[in-house]
Coordinates of C-alpha atoms and ligand atoms in Angstrom, one line a residue:
X4 CA 0.0 0.0 0.0
X5 CA 2.8 2.4 1.0
X6 CA 4.7 1.5 -2.1
X7 CA 1.7 2.3 -4.3
X8 CA 1.3 5.8 -2.6
X9 CA 5.0 6.5 -3.1
X10 CA 4.7 5.4 -6.8
X11 CA 1.9 7.8 -7.3
X12 CA 3.9 10.6 -5.7
X13 CA 6.8 10.0 -8.0
X14 CA 4.5 10.0 -11.1
X15 CA 2.9 13.3 -10.0
X16 CA 6.4 14.9 -9.4
X17 CA 7.7 13.7 -12.7
X18 CA 4.6 14.9 -14.5
X19 CA 4.8 18.2 -12.8
X20 CA 8.5 18.6 -13.8
X21 CA 7.7 17.6 -17.4
X22 CA 4.8 20.1 -17.5
X23 CA 7.0 22.9 -16.0
X24 CA 9.8 22.2 -18.6
X25 CA 7.2 22.1 -21.4
X26 CA 5.7 25.3 -20.2
X27 CA 9.1 27.0 -20.0
X28 CA 10.1 25.7 -23.5
X29 CA 6.8 26.8 -24.9
X30 CA 7.1 30.3 -23.3
X31 CA 10.7 30.7 -24.6
X32 CA 9.6 29.5 -28.1
X33 CA 6.7 31.9 -28.0
X34 CA 8.6 35.0 -27.0
X35 CA 11.6 34.2 -29.2
X36 CA 9.8 33.0 -32.3
X37 CA 6.2 34.0 -32.3
X38 CA 5.6 37.0 -30.2
X39 CA 6.0 40.3 -31.9
X40 CA 7.5 43.2 -30.0
X41 CA 6.0 46.2 -31.8
X42 CA 7.6 49.0 -29.7
X43 CA 6.4 52.5 -29.3
X44 CA 4.8 54.3 -32.2
X45 CA 5.7 57.9 -32.3
X46 CA 3.9 60.0 -34.9
X47 CA 5.9 62.8 -36.4
X48 CA 4.5 64.2 -39.6
X49 CA 7.1 66.2 -41.5
X50 CA 6.4 68.8 -44.1
X51 CA 8.8 70.5 -46.4
X52 CA 7.3 73.8 -45.1
X53 CA 8.5 73.0 -41.6
X54 CA 11.1 75.4 -40.2
X55 CA 14.5 73.8 -40.1
X56 CA 16.4 74.1 -36.8
X57 CA 20.1 73.2 -36.8
X58 CA 19.9 72.8 -33.0
X59 CA 17.8 69.7 -33.4
X60 CA 20.6 67.9 -35.3
X61 CA 22.7 65.5 -33.2
X62 CA 26.4 66.6 -33.1
X63 CA 29.7 65.0 -32.3
X64 CA 32.5 67.3 -31.5
X65 CA 35.8 66.9 -33.3
X66 CA 38.8 67.8 -31.2
X67 CA 40.6 70.8 -32.6
X68 CA 43.7 70.0 -34.6
X69 CA 43.1 66.2 -34.3
X70 CA 41.9 63.7 -36.9
X71 CA 38.3 62.5 -36.4
X72 CA 38.0 58.8 -37.2
X73 CA 34.8 56.9 -38.0
X74 CA 34.8 53.1 -37.9
X75 CA 32.1 51.6 -40.1
X76 CA 30.8 48.2 -39.4
X77 CA 28.8 46.6 -42.2
X78 CA 26.4 43.7 -42.2
X79 CA 27.3 42.2 -38.8
X80 CA 24.2 40.0 -39.2
X81 CA 23.7 38.2 -36.0
X82 CA 20.8 36.1 -35.2
X83 CA 19.1 35.1 -31.9
X84 CA 19.3 31.3 -32.1
X85 CA 21.9 29.6 -34.3
X86 CA 24.5 32.4 -33.9
X87 CA 24.6 32.6 -30.1
X88 CA 27.6 30.2 -29.9
X89 CA 29.5 32.7 -32.1
X90 CA 28.7 35.9 -30.3
X91 CA 31.9 35.9 -28.3
X92 CA 34.0 35.6 -31.5
X93 CA 32.1 38.5 -33.2
X94 CA 32.4 40.6 -30.1
X95 CA 36.1 39.9 -29.9
X96 CA 36.5 40.9 -33.6
X97 CA 34.6 44.2 -33.2
X98 CA 36.6 44.9 -30.0
X99 CA 39.8 44.2 -31.9
X100 CA 38.8 46.7 -34.7
X101 CA 37.7 49.3 -32.2
X102 CA 41.1 49.0 -30.3
X103 CA 43.0 49.1 -33.6
X104 CA 41.2 52.1 -35.2
X105 CA 40.4 54.0 -32.0
X106 CA 37.3 55.7 -33.6
X107 CA 35.6 58.8 -32.4
X108 CA 32.4 57.5 -33.9
X109 CA 31.1 54.1 -35.0
X110 CA 28.7 53.9 -37.9
X111 CA 26.8 50.8 -38.9
X112 CA 25.5 50.5 -42.5
X113 CA 22.6 48.1 -41.8
X114 CA 21.8 44.5 -41.5
X115 CA 22.9 44.4 -37.9
X116 CA 20.8 41.3 -37.6
X117 CA 19.6 39.0 -40.4
X118 CA 16.7 36.9 -39.3
X119 CA 13.2 37.2 -37.8
X120 CA 14.8 36.3 -34.5
X121 CA 16.4 39.6 -33.9
X122 CA 15.6 40.7 -30.3
X123 CA 18.5 39.0 -28.4
X124 CA 21.0 39.7 -31.1
X125 CA 20.2 43.4 -31.4
X126 CA 20.2 43.9 -27.7
X127 CA 23.5 42.0 -27.5
X128 CA 25.1 44.1 -30.2
X129 CA 23.9 47.3 -28.6
X130 CA 25.4 46.1 -25.3
X131 CA 28.8 45.6 -27.0
X132 CA 28.6 49.1 -28.6
X133 CA 27.6 50.7 -25.3
X134 CA 30.6 49.0 -23.7
X135 CA 33.0 51.0 -25.9
X136 CA 31.6 54.3 -24.6
X137 CA 31.9 55.8 -28.1
X138 CA 29.0 57.4 -29.9
X139 CA 27.6 55.2 -32.6
X140 CA 25.1 55.7 -35.4
X141 CA 23.3 52.9 -37.2
X142 CA 21.1 52.8 -40.3
X143 CA 18.6 50.0 -41.1
X144 CA 19.2 47.4 -43.7
X145 CA 16.7 45.1 -45.4
X146 CA 17.4 42.3 -43.0
X147 CA 16.8 44.5 -39.9
X148 CA 13.1 44.1 -40.8
X149 CA 13.3 40.3 -40.7
X150 CA 13.3 37.7 -43.5
X151 CA 10.3 39.4 -45.0
X152 CA 9.1 43.0 -44.6
X153 CA 7.9 43.5 -41.0
X154 CA 8.4 39.8 -40.1
X155 CA 11.0 40.3 -37.4
X156 CA 10.2 39.5 -33.7
X157 CA 11.4 43.0 -32.8
X158 CA 9.6 45.3 -35.2
X159 CA 11.0 48.5 -36.5
X160 CA 9.6 50.6 -33.8
X161 CA 11.0 48.2 -31.2
X162 CA 14.4 48.5 -32.8
X163 CA 14.1 52.3 -32.8
X164 CA 13.2 52.1 -29.0
X165 CA 16.3 50.0 -28.3
X166 CA 18.6 52.4 -30.2
X167 CA 17.0 55.5 -28.8
X168 CA 17.2 54.2 -25.2
X169 CA 20.9 53.4 -25.5
X170 CA 23.1 56.0 -23.9
X171 CA 25.8 56.4 -26.7
X172 CA 23.6 55.8 -29.7
X173 CA 22.9 58.8 -31.9
X174 CA 20.0 57.2 -33.7
X175 CA 16.7 59.1 -33.6
X176 CA 13.8 57.9 -35.6
X177 CA 12.7 60.4 -38.3
X178 CA 9.4 61.4 -39.7
X179 CA 6.7 58.8 -39.9
X180 CA 5.2 60.0 -43.2
X181 CA 8.2 59.7 -45.6
X182 CA 8.2 55.9 -46.1
X183 CA 10.9 54.7 -43.7
X184 CA 11.6 55.5 -40.1
X185 CA 15.4 55.4 -39.8
X186 CA 16.3 58.7 -41.4
X187 CA 18.4 61.2 -39.3
X188 CA 21.4 63.5 -39.6
X189 CA 24.5 63.8 -37.5
X190 CA 26.9 66.8 -37.7
X191 CA 30.6 66.6 -36.8
X192 CA 31.5 70.0 -35.5
X193 CA 34.8 71.6 -34.5
X194 CA 34.6 74.6 -32.2
X195 CA 30.9 74.9 -33.2
X196 CA 31.6 74.8 -37.0
X197 CA 30.2 72.0 -39.0
X198 CA 33.1 70.1 -40.6
X199 CA 31.0 67.1 -41.8
X200 CA 27.4 66.2 -42.1
X201 CA 26.4 62.5 -42.0
X202 CA 23.2 61.7 -43.7
X203 CA 21.9 58.4 -42.3
X204 CA 19.4 57.3 -44.8
X205 CA 17.1 54.3 -44.4
X206 CA 17.0 52.2 -47.6
X207 CA 14.8 49.9 -45.6
X208 CA 13.3 46.8 -47.0
X209 CA 12.3 48.2 -50.3
X210 CA 14.5 48.8 -53.3
X211 CA 14.3 52.6 -53.5
X212 CA 14.1 55.7 -51.4
X213 CA 10.7 57.3 -51.6
X214 CA 10.2 60.8 -53.1
X215 CA 9.4 62.0 -49.6
X216 CA 12.7 60.7 -48.2
X217 CA 14.5 62.5 -50.9
X218 CA 12.6 65.7 -50.3
X219 CA 13.4 65.3 -46.6
X220 CA 17.1 65.0 -47.5
X221 CA 16.9 68.2 -49.6
X222 CA 15.1 70.0 -46.7
X223 CA 18.0 69.1 -44.4
X224 CA 20.8 69.9 -46.8
X225 CA 19.2 73.3 -47.6
X226 CA 18.6 74.0 -44.0
X227 CA 22.2 73.2 -43.1
X228 CA 23.3 75.4 -46.0
X229 CA 21.4 78.3 -44.6
X230 CA 22.9 77.6 -41.1
X231 CA 26.4 77.4 -42.6
X232 CA 26.7 80.8 -44.1
X233 CA 25.1 79.9 -47.4
X234 CA 27.4 77.0 -48.2
X235 CA 26.5 73.4 -48.3
X236 CA 28.2 71.4 -45.6
X237 CA 30.5 68.6 -46.7
X238 CA 28.5 65.4 -46.5
X239 CA 28.8 61.6 -46.2
X240 CA 25.8 59.6 -47.1
X241 CA 25.5 56.3 -45.2
X242 CA 22.9 53.9 -46.6
X243 CA 22.6 50.1 -46.6
X244 CA 21.9 49.4 -50.3
X245 CA 24.2 50.6 -53.0
X246 CA 23.2 53.3 -55.4
X247 CA 23.2 52.4 -59.2
X248 CA 26.3 54.5 -59.5
X249 CA 28.3 51.8 -57.7
X250 CA 27.8 49.5 -60.7
X251 CA 28.6 52.3 -63.1
X252 CA 31.8 53.2 -61.3
X253 CA 32.9 49.6 -61.3
X254 CA 32.1 49.2 -65.0
X255 CA 34.2 52.3 -65.8
X256 CA 37.0 51.1 -63.5
X257 CA 37.2 47.8 -65.3
X258 CA 37.0 49.6 -68.6
X259 CA 40.0 51.7 -67.6
X260 CA 38.2 55.1 -67.6
X261 CA 40.8 57.4 -66.3
X262 CA 38.6 59.5 -64.1
X263 CA 37.6 56.5 -62.0
X264 CA 40.3 55.9 -59.4
X265 CA 40.5 53.2 -56.8
X266 CA 41.6 53.8 -53.3
X267 CA 42.9 50.5 -52.2
X268 CA 41.9 47.0 -53.4
X269 CA 38.8 46.5 -55.5
X270 CA 36.8 43.3 -54.8
X271 CA 33.6 42.6 -56.6
X272 CA 32.4 39.0 -56.3
X273 CA 28.7 39.6 -56.2
X274 CA 26.0 41.4 -58.1
X275 CA 26.4 45.2 -57.9
X276 CA 22.7 45.5 -58.2
X277 CA 21.3 47.2 -55.1
X278 CA 18.4 49.5 -55.7
X279 CA 16.9 52.1 -57.9
X280 CA 17.3 55.4 -56.2
X281 CA 15.7 58.0 -58.4
X282 CA 18.9 59.9 -59.2
X283 CA 19.6 60.4 -55.5
X284 CA 23.3 60.4 -56.3
X285 CA 23.0 63.7 -58.3
X286 CA 20.6 65.2 -55.8
X287 CA 22.9 64.5 -52.9
X288 CA 26.2 65.3 -54.7
X289 CA 24.9 68.7 -55.8
X290 CA 24.1 69.5 -52.1
X291 CA 27.6 68.8 -50.7
X292 CA 27.7 65.0 -50.4
X293 CA 31.2 63.9 -51.4
X294 CA 31.2 60.3 -50.1
X295 CA 28.6 57.5 -50.4
X296 CA 29.1 54.5 -48.1
X297 CA 26.9 51.4 -48.4
X298 CA 26.9 47.8 -47.3
X299 CA 24.5 45.0 -48.3
X300 CA 26.6 42.9 -50.8
X301 CA 29.1 41.0 -48.6
X302 CA 31.3 39.9 -51.5
X303 CA 32.0 43.4 -52.7
X304 CA 34.4 45.9 -51.3
X305 CA 36.0 49.0 -52.8
X306 CA 36.4 52.8 -52.8
X307 CA 36.2 54.4 -56.2
X308 CA 36.1 58.0 -57.3
X309 CA 33.2 58.5 -59.7
X310 CA 31.7 61.6 -61.3
X311 CA 33.0 64.0 -58.7
X312 CA 32.2 61.9 -55.6
X313 CA 33.6 58.8 -54.0
X314 CA 31.8 55.5 -53.6
X315 CA 32.6 53.0 -50.9
X316 CA 31.4 49.5 -50.6
X317 CA 32.1 49.0 -46.9
X318 CA 33.9 45.9 -45.8
X319 CA 31.6 43.3 -44.1
X320 CA 32.2 42.8 -40.4
X321 CA 32.3 39.3 -39.0
X322 CA 31.6 36.0 -40.6
X323 CA 28.0 35.6 -39.6
X324 CA 25.3 35.7 -42.3
X325 CA 27.9 35.6 -45.0
X326 CA 26.9 34.8 -48.5
X327 CA 29.1 34.8 -51.5
X328 CA 28.6 33.9 -55.1
X329 CA 32.1 32.4 -55.1
X330 CA 32.9 30.2 -52.2
X331 CA 36.6 31.1 -52.3
X332 CA 35.7 34.7 -51.4
X333 CA 35.8 35.9 -47.9
X334 CA 35.9 39.6 -47.0
X335 CA 36.0 40.5 -43.3
X336 CA 36.8 43.6 -41.3
X337 CA 35.6 47.2 -41.2
X338 CA 36.1 50.5 -42.9
X339 CA 37.9 53.5 -41.4
X340 CA 37.0 57.0 -42.5
X341 CA 39.4 59.7 -41.3
X342 CA 38.6 63.4 -41.4
X343 CA 41.9 65.1 -41.3
X344 CA 41.8 68.9 -42.1
X345 CA 40.2 69.3 -45.4
X346 CA 41.0 65.7 -46.4
X347 CA 38.8 62.7 -45.8
X348 CA 40.6 59.3 -46.1
X349 CA 38.9 56.0 -46.5
X350 CA 40.7 52.7 -45.6
X351 CA 39.4 49.2 -45.4
X352 CA 40.7 47.3 -42.4
X353 CA 40.9 43.6 -42.9
X354 CA 41.1 41.3 -39.9
X355 CA 44.2 39.2 -39.8
X356 CA 43.7 35.7 -41.3
X357 CA 44.6 33.9 -38.1
X358 CA 42.0 35.7 -36.0
X359 CA 38.3 35.6 -35.3
X360 CA 37.3 33.0 -37.9
X361 CA 34.4 30.8 -37.2
X362 CA 34.6 28.8 -40.4
X363 CA 37.7 27.7 -42.1
X364 CA 37.5 30.5 -44.7
X365 CA 38.9 34.0 -43.9
X366 CA 40.0 36.8 -46.1
X367 CA 40.8 34.6 -49.1
X368 CA 39.9 36.5 -52.2
X369 CA 40.9 37.4 -55.7
X370 CA 40.1 40.3 -58.0
Ligands
LIG426 FE1 21.3 43.7 -47.0

């Protein structure tokens, strides 16, 4: 009799443990895979008739007489589930790059995460960036929205919340009526004078900027011109997807057109197709933008002068989420942009071949 009671007790305890484990696993799966974190919706309807106020633009101060260095991380592409075992390696690599380049500002040209499961990975990446105590400025890439438009566990407003609540992050969501949320501007100033304007444009999930985004860009550039004694400020455009001019520049470079110069190595191992951008190149160039920096195609990396501006395919950071048309290709590192007096230098920083590789392929490439 006593044995039977004890047996029942054991069965009840085992059943309770199994039920608790099942509930915990179910809750984890729900919150990691199924639940959608929508974040805070903040309505800001912009009009081109709005009064521009330069004081609303985020600024980073350049120390007088010293170079100002930007470290751009491209397509870090972490994921909540399968990439967790590799987080430490990617963190080590970014830390290595930060310690090597010693940036005053870190920019990220999109695809910080790559899958629908983006909440843990984005929080983790923000945690790493906060740890450096250096200002940073991200733009959205197509994968930051998830595998399909708006399919990510952390929706775009949630991602905006995470960035905006991070102490060292300069990201501020832009108007809600121009087609994409992640548009903002950062000025680099020296003794109060604007020495560089960084236009952080959200090429989002779609393949082109909207007319409203371009009008919003023009409104900022013209407003800054008025605030800068009637002269356009020197600009750098950061955007995830490449403009069509990236493919034109490479075509001319390969054809030996003399006006197209390379700054460093040229690696093109994947389609240069990125997006149609409604002649944004000319619009931006005619308003002071001299550099265009993009990410998106991990197998491509170059800096080419083209038609009075400079186009940079930023070097992909980390091995996660890599895809290459040619399996022998592996490009891994970051891009350093140095503002030095009137000159702006761009240099791609490859990670050493014996460091930070998760797979057995690392920085093996050909032109
Ligand atoms: Fe992308």
